[in-house]
mmCIF file of C-alpha atoms in Angstrom:
data_model
loop_
_atom_site.group_PDB
_atom_site.id
_atom_site.type_symbol
_atom_site.label_atom_id
_atom_site.label_comp_id
_atom_site.label_asym_id
_atom_site.label_seq_id
_atom_site.Cartn_x
_atom_site.Cartn_y
_atom_site.Cartn_z
ATOM 1 C CA MET Y 1 23.870 36.974 -7.930
ATOM 2 C CA ARG Y 2 21.415 37.096 -5.010
ATOM 3 C CA HIS Y 3 18.897 35.090 -7.084
ATOM 4 C CA PHE Y 4 21.560 32.438 -7.789
ATOM 5 C CA SER Y 5 22.379 32.221 -4.061
ATOM 6 C CA LEU Y 6 18.707 31.646 -3.215
ATOM 7 C CA ILE Y 7 18.434 28.893 -5.833
ATOM 8 C CA LEU Y 8 21.616 27.276 -4.512
ATOM 9 C CA LEU Y 9 20.295 27.448 -0.945
ATOM 10 C CA ALA Y 10 16.955 25.933 -1.991
ATOM 11 C CA GLY Y 11 18.785 23.129 -3.785
ATOM 12 C CA LEU Y 12 20.927 22.404 -0.729
ATOM 13 C CA ALA Y 13 17.839 22.360 1.487
ATOM 14 C CA ALA Y 14 16.173 19.856 -0.835
ATOM 15 C CA CYS Y 15 19.268 17.648 -0.738
ATOM 16 C CA ALA Y 16 19.344 17.797 3.048
ATOM 17 C CA THR Y 17 15.707 16.717 3.208
ATOM 18 C CA GLU Y 18 16.255 13.850 0.782
ATOM 19 C CA GLY Y 19 19.453 12.837 2.566
ATOM 20 C CA GLY Y 20 17.496 11.723 5.629
ATOM 21 C CA ASP Y 21 17.420 8.234 4.165
ATOM 22 C CA GLN Y 22 19.775 5.588 5.438
ATOM 23 C CA ALA Y 23 22.146 3.582 3.278
ATOM 24 C CA GLY Y 24 20.420 1.543 0.639
ATOM 25 C CA GLY Y 25 17.539 4.000 0.284
ATOM 26 C CA ALA Y 26 15.840 2.922 3.513
ATOM 27 C CA GLY Y 27 14.167 5.768 5.366
ATOM 28 C CA ALA Y 28 14.304 6.454 9.059
ATOM 29 C CA VAL Y 29 11.459 5.151 11.189
ATOM 30 C CA PRO Y 30 9.348 8.067 12.479
ATOM 31 C CA VAL Y 31 9.904 8.588 16.221
ATOM 32 C CA VAL Y 32 7.033 7.629 18.537
ATOM 33 C CA SER Y 33 6.440 8.440 22.194
ATOM 34 C CA ALA Y 34 5.558 4.933 23.419
ATOM 35 C CA PRO Y 35 6.381 1.302 22.567
ATOM 36 C CA ALA Y 36 2.709 0.466 21.896
ATOM 37 C CA LEU Y 37 2.550 3.101 19.145
ATOM 38 C CA LEU Y 38 5.496 1.541 17.310
ATOM 39 C CA ALA Y 39 4.067 -1.962 17.825
ATOM 40 C CA GLN Y 40 0.926 -0.851 15.972
ATOM 41 C CA ARG Y 41 3.075 -0.570 12.834
ATOM 42 C CA LEU Y 42 4.023 -4.253 12.911
ATOM 43 C CA PRO Y 43 2.489 -6.230 10.030
ATOM 44 C CA ALA Y 44 -0.282 -8.830 10.121
ATOM 45 C CA GLN Y 45 2.067 -11.159 8.237
ATOM 46 C CA ALA Y 46 5.876 -11.218 8.170
ATOM 47 C CA GLY Y 47 7.441 -13.903 6.012
ATOM 48 C CA SER Y 48 5.366 -17.014 6.669
ATOM 49 C CA PHE Y 49 4.462 -15.816 10.190
ATOM 50 C CA GLN Y 50 1.008 -14.546 11.187
ATOM 51 C CA ARG Y 51 0.632 -11.879 13.857
ATOM 52 C CA GLY Y 52 -0.898 -13.024 17.139
ATOM 53 C CA ALA Y 53 -1.675 -11.358 20.452
ATOM 54 C CA THR Y 54 -0.052 -8.228 21.835
ATOM 55 C CA ALA Y 55 0.772 -8.259 25.542
ATOM 56 C CA PRO Y 56 2.427 -5.806 27.940
ATOM 57 C CA ILE Y 57 5.861 -6.697 29.325
ATOM 58 C CA ASP Y 58 7.934 -5.074 32.037
ATOM 59 C CA GLN Y 59 11.100 -7.133 32.419
ATOM 60 C CA PRO Y 60 13.775 -6.004 32.058
ATOM 61 C CA LEU Y 61 12.257 -2.900 30.393
ATOM 62 C CA PRO Y 62 8.608 -1.795 30.001
ATOM 63 C CA GLY Y 63 6.958 -2.246 26.617
ATOM 64 C CA VAL Y 64 4.860 -4.646 24.560
ATOM 65 C CA GLU Y 65 5.393 -8.034 22.952
ATOM 66 C CA VAL Y 66 3.732 -9.031 19.681
ATOM 67 C CA ALA Y 67 3.577 -12.793 19.094
ATOM 68 C CA TYR Y 68 3.978 -14.389 15.660
ATOM 69 C CA ALA Y 69 3.662 -18.015 14.512
ATOM 70 C CA THR Y 70 3.564 -19.992 11.296
ATOM 71 C CA PRO Y 71 0.450 -21.979 10.351
ATOM 72 C CA GLY Y 72 0.479 -25.129 12.470
ATOM 73 C CA ARG Y 73 2.864 -23.380 14.877
ATOM 74 C CA SER Y 74 5.915 -25.183 13.483
ATOM 75 C CA ALA Y 75 7.848 -21.956 14.102
ATOM 76 C CA ALA Y 76 7.167 -19.153 16.557
ATOM 77 C CA GLY Y 77 8.529 -15.717 17.143
ATOM 78 C CA PHE Y 78 7.959 -12.366 18.752
ATOM 79 C CA VAL Y 79 8.837 -8.725 18.446
ATOM 80 C CA GLN Y 80 9.263 -6.809 21.691
ATOM 81 C CA VAL Y 81 9.129 -3.017 21.555
ATOM 82 C CA VAL Y 82 10.474 -1.513 24.771
ATOM 83 C CA ARG Y 83 11.201 1.929 26.095
ATOM 84 C CA PRO Y 84 14.971 2.519 26.096
ATOM 85 C CA PRO Y 85 16.585 2.954 29.526
ATOM 86 C CA ALA Y 86 17.814 6.479 28.708
ATOM 87 C CA VAL Y 87 17.906 8.683 25.613
ATOM 88 C CA ALA Y 88 16.066 7.469 22.501
ATOM 89 C CA PRO Y 89 18.610 5.598 20.345
ATOM 90 C CA PRO Y 90 19.014 6.244 16.618
ATOM 91 C CA ASP Y 91 17.585 3.667 14.207
ATOM 92 C CA GLY Y 92 19.760 0.610 13.646
ATOM 93 C CA PRO Y 93 22.133 -1.654 15.525
ATOM 94 C CA GLY Y 94 24.959 0.841 16.127
ATOM 95 C CA SER Y 95 24.087 2.593 19.394
ATOM 96 C CA LEU Y 96 25.615 1.629 22.722
ATOM 97 C CA VAL Y 97 22.197 0.804 24.235
ATOM 98 C CA VAL Y 98 21.505 -1.653 21.377
ATOM 99 C CA GLN Y 99 24.957 -3.227 21.661
ATOM 100 C CA ASP Y 100 24.605 -3.642 25.441
ATOM 101 C CA GLU Y 101 21.118 -5.171 25.135
ATOM 102 C CA TYR Y 102 22.318 -7.478 22.345
ATOM 103 C CA GLN Y 103 25.136 -8.793 24.553
ATOM 104 C CA ARG Y 104 22.722 -9.299 27.470
ATOM 105 C CA VAL Y 105 20.159 -11.172 25.334
ATOM 106 C CA ILE Y 106 22.756 -13.437 23.667
ATOM 107 C CA ALA Y 107 24.426 -14.249 26.996
ATOM 108 C CA ALA Y 108 21.028 -15.184 28.471
ATOM 109 C CA ALA Y 109 20.235 -17.439 25.482
ATOM 110 C CA GLN Y 110 23.588 -19.196 25.750
ATOM 111 C CA ARG Y 111 23.228 -19.612 29.514
ATOM 112 C CA GLY Y 112 19.722 -21.028 29.126
ATOM 113 C CA SER Y 113 17.240 -21.710 31.883
ATOM 114 C CA GLY Y 114 18.756 -25.000 32.914
ATOM 115 C CA PRO Y 115 20.905 -27.782 31.511
ATOM 116 C CA HIS Y 116 18.253 -28.751 28.960
ATOM 117 C CA ARG Y 117 17.830 -25.333 27.300
ATOM 118 C CA ARG Y 118 21.176 -24.108 26.085
ATOM 119 C CA LEU Y 119 21.962 -22.547 22.745
ATOM 120 C CA ARG Y 120 25.309 -21.930 21.087
ATOM 121 C CA LEU Y 121 26.165 -19.028 18.818
ATOM 122 C CA VAL Y 122 26.530 -20.069 15.172
ATOM 123 C CA ARG Y 123 26.708 -16.732 13.322
ATOM 124 C CA GLU Y 124 26.243 -12.991 13.856
ATOM 125 C CA SER Y 125 25.083 -10.453 11.271
ATOM 126 C CA ASP Y 126 23.398 -7.104 10.784
ATOM 127 C CA GLN Y 127 19.928 -7.492 9.239
ATOM 128 C CA PRO Y 128 18.484 -6.795 6.788
ATOM 129 C CA PRO Y 129 21.575 -6.500 4.561
ATOM 130 C CA GLY Y 130 22.284 -3.087 3.074
ATOM 131 C CA ALA Y 131 20.330 -0.970 5.562
ATOM 132 C CA PRO Y 132 20.276 -2.912 8.842
ATOM 133 C CA LEU Y 133 17.896 -2.204 11.676
ATOM 134 C CA PHE Y 134 19.009 -5.201 13.805
ATOM 135 C CA ARG Y 135 22.098 -6.974 15.131
ATOM 136 C CA CYS Y 136 21.250 -10.693 14.937
ATOM 137 C CA ALA Y 137 22.609 -13.996 16.184
ATOM 138 C CA ASP Y 138 21.784 -17.394 14.740
ATOM 139 C CA LEU Y 139 21.775 -19.930 17.578
ATOM 140 C CA GLU Y 140 21.440 -23.722 17.739
ATOM 141 C CA GLY Y 141 20.916 -26.097 20.603
ATOM 142 C CA ALA Y 142 18.231 -28.080 22.326
ATOM 143 C CA TYR Y 143 15.074 -27.529 24.323
ATOM 144 C CA GLY Y 144 14.950 -30.795 26.201
ATOM 145 C CA ARG Y 145 15.377 -33.491 23.555
ATOM 146 C CA THR Y 146 14.301 -31.316 20.636
ATOM 147 C CA ALA Y 147 17.076 -29.842 18.479
ATOM 148 C CA VAL Y 148 16.227 -26.212 17.753
ATOM 149 C CA THR Y 149 17.439 -23.235 15.801
ATOM 150 C CA SER Y 150 16.773 -19.673 16.878
ATOM 151 C CA THR Y 151 17.496 -16.226 15.485
ATOM 152 C CA THR Y 152 17.646 -13.459 18.068
ATOM 153 C CA CYS Y 153 17.990 -9.784 17.151
ATOM 154 C CA VAL Y 154 18.210 -6.422 18.898
ATOM 155 C CA GLY Y 155 17.856 -3.041 17.225
ATOM 156 C CA ALA Y 156 16.360 0.406 17.528
ATOM 157 C CA ALA Y 157 13.660 2.174 15.541
ATOM 158 C CA GLY Y 158 11.400 5.143 16.090
ATOM 159 C CA GLY Y 159 13.178 6.021 19.341
ATOM 160 C CA GLN Y 160 12.361 2.610 20.863
ATOM 161 C CA LEU Y 161 14.443 -0.502 21.539
ATOM 162 C CA LEU Y 162 13.454 -3.674 19.644
ATOM 163 C CA ARG Y 163 14.045 -7.332 20.473
ATOM 164 C CA LEU Y 164 13.060 -9.998 17.984
ATOM 165 C CA ARG Y 165 13.240 -13.793 18.138
ATOM 166 C CA VAL Y 166 12.267 -16.647 15.822
ATOM 167 C CA SER Y 167 12.609 -20.274 17.006
ATOM 168 C CA MET Y 168 11.802 -23.626 15.415
ATOM 169 C CA PRO Y 169 12.808 -27.282 15.480
ATOM 170 C CA ARG Y 170 16.029 -27.816 13.534
ATOM 171 C CA ARG Y 171 15.341 -29.637 10.278
ATOM 172 C CA ASP Y 172 16.074 -29.484 6.576
ATOM 173 C CA PRO Y 173 14.381 -27.626 5.021
ATOM 174 C CA PRO Y 174 13.654 -25.209 7.871
ATOM 175 C CA ALA Y 175 10.042 -24.619 8.914
ATOM 176 C CA ALA Y 176 10.341 -20.881 8.151
ATOM 177 C CA ASP Y 177 12.768 -18.221 6.919
ATOM 178 C CA PRO Y 178 13.888 -15.925 9.762
ATOM 179 C CA ARG Y 179 15.447 -13.461 7.274
ATOM 180 C CA ALA Y 180 12.094 -12.973 5.503
ATOM 181 C CA PHE Y 181 10.482 -12.315 8.907
ATOM 182 C CA ILE Y 182 13.140 -9.713 9.780
ATOM 183 C CA ARG Y 183 12.914 -8.089 6.334
ATOM 184 C CA ASP Y 184 9.112 -7.751 6.486
ATOM 185 C CA ILE Y 185 9.181 -6.379 10.055
ATOM 186 C CA THR Y 186 11.796 -3.805 9.012
ATOM 187 C CA GLU Y 187 9.855 -2.760 5.901
ATOM 188 C CA ALA Y 188 6.625 -2.335 7.887
ATOM 189 C CA LEU Y 189 8.337 -0.163 10.501
ATOM 190 C CA ARG Y 190 9.979 2.010 7.856
ATOM 191 C CA ARG Y 191 6.820 2.554 5.831
ATOM 192 C CA GLY Y 192 4.702 3.185 8.933
ATOM 193 C CA GLY Y 193 2.666 -0.002 9.244
ATOM 194 C CA GLY Y 194 1.525 -3.228 7.694
#
């Protein structure tokens, strides 16, 4: 009987280890001690976007920003990895710190930086589908006379807060696929780099 109990315990321990995955089979992002360490995991290419320069940021939270752009710069984006204001949030869009930052970022985008840079909310979703890491908003509006579309997301991974944005002139077909960008960023973070 004691032998059976040990086997049962070993089986339960194995299940607990395997159960660390999130819904949809997506694993948790390993926790890092600094935003720059998580930014190192971002891929050289995400969707049709190529990785550009990495720069430090400090407003409103300290961290780093990694620039991305499509060939010909018809679409541009960034991923900001910032230190959370308090306790490290769990991966995904569900924590209070992510929800608060999402509301702040969307309100700022809708307010704009003047009468010629306002965006309106078109749709909200958790991305990528199935095992989301981000809460996202699709926005439309204008930068001056240019009609634009923008996807803005906030999430958490590896104990850090993430902000992501992709913007491009509004046209049909679009210059790039924001969902492919988000998917590839998420996959790179979960597998530990690109």
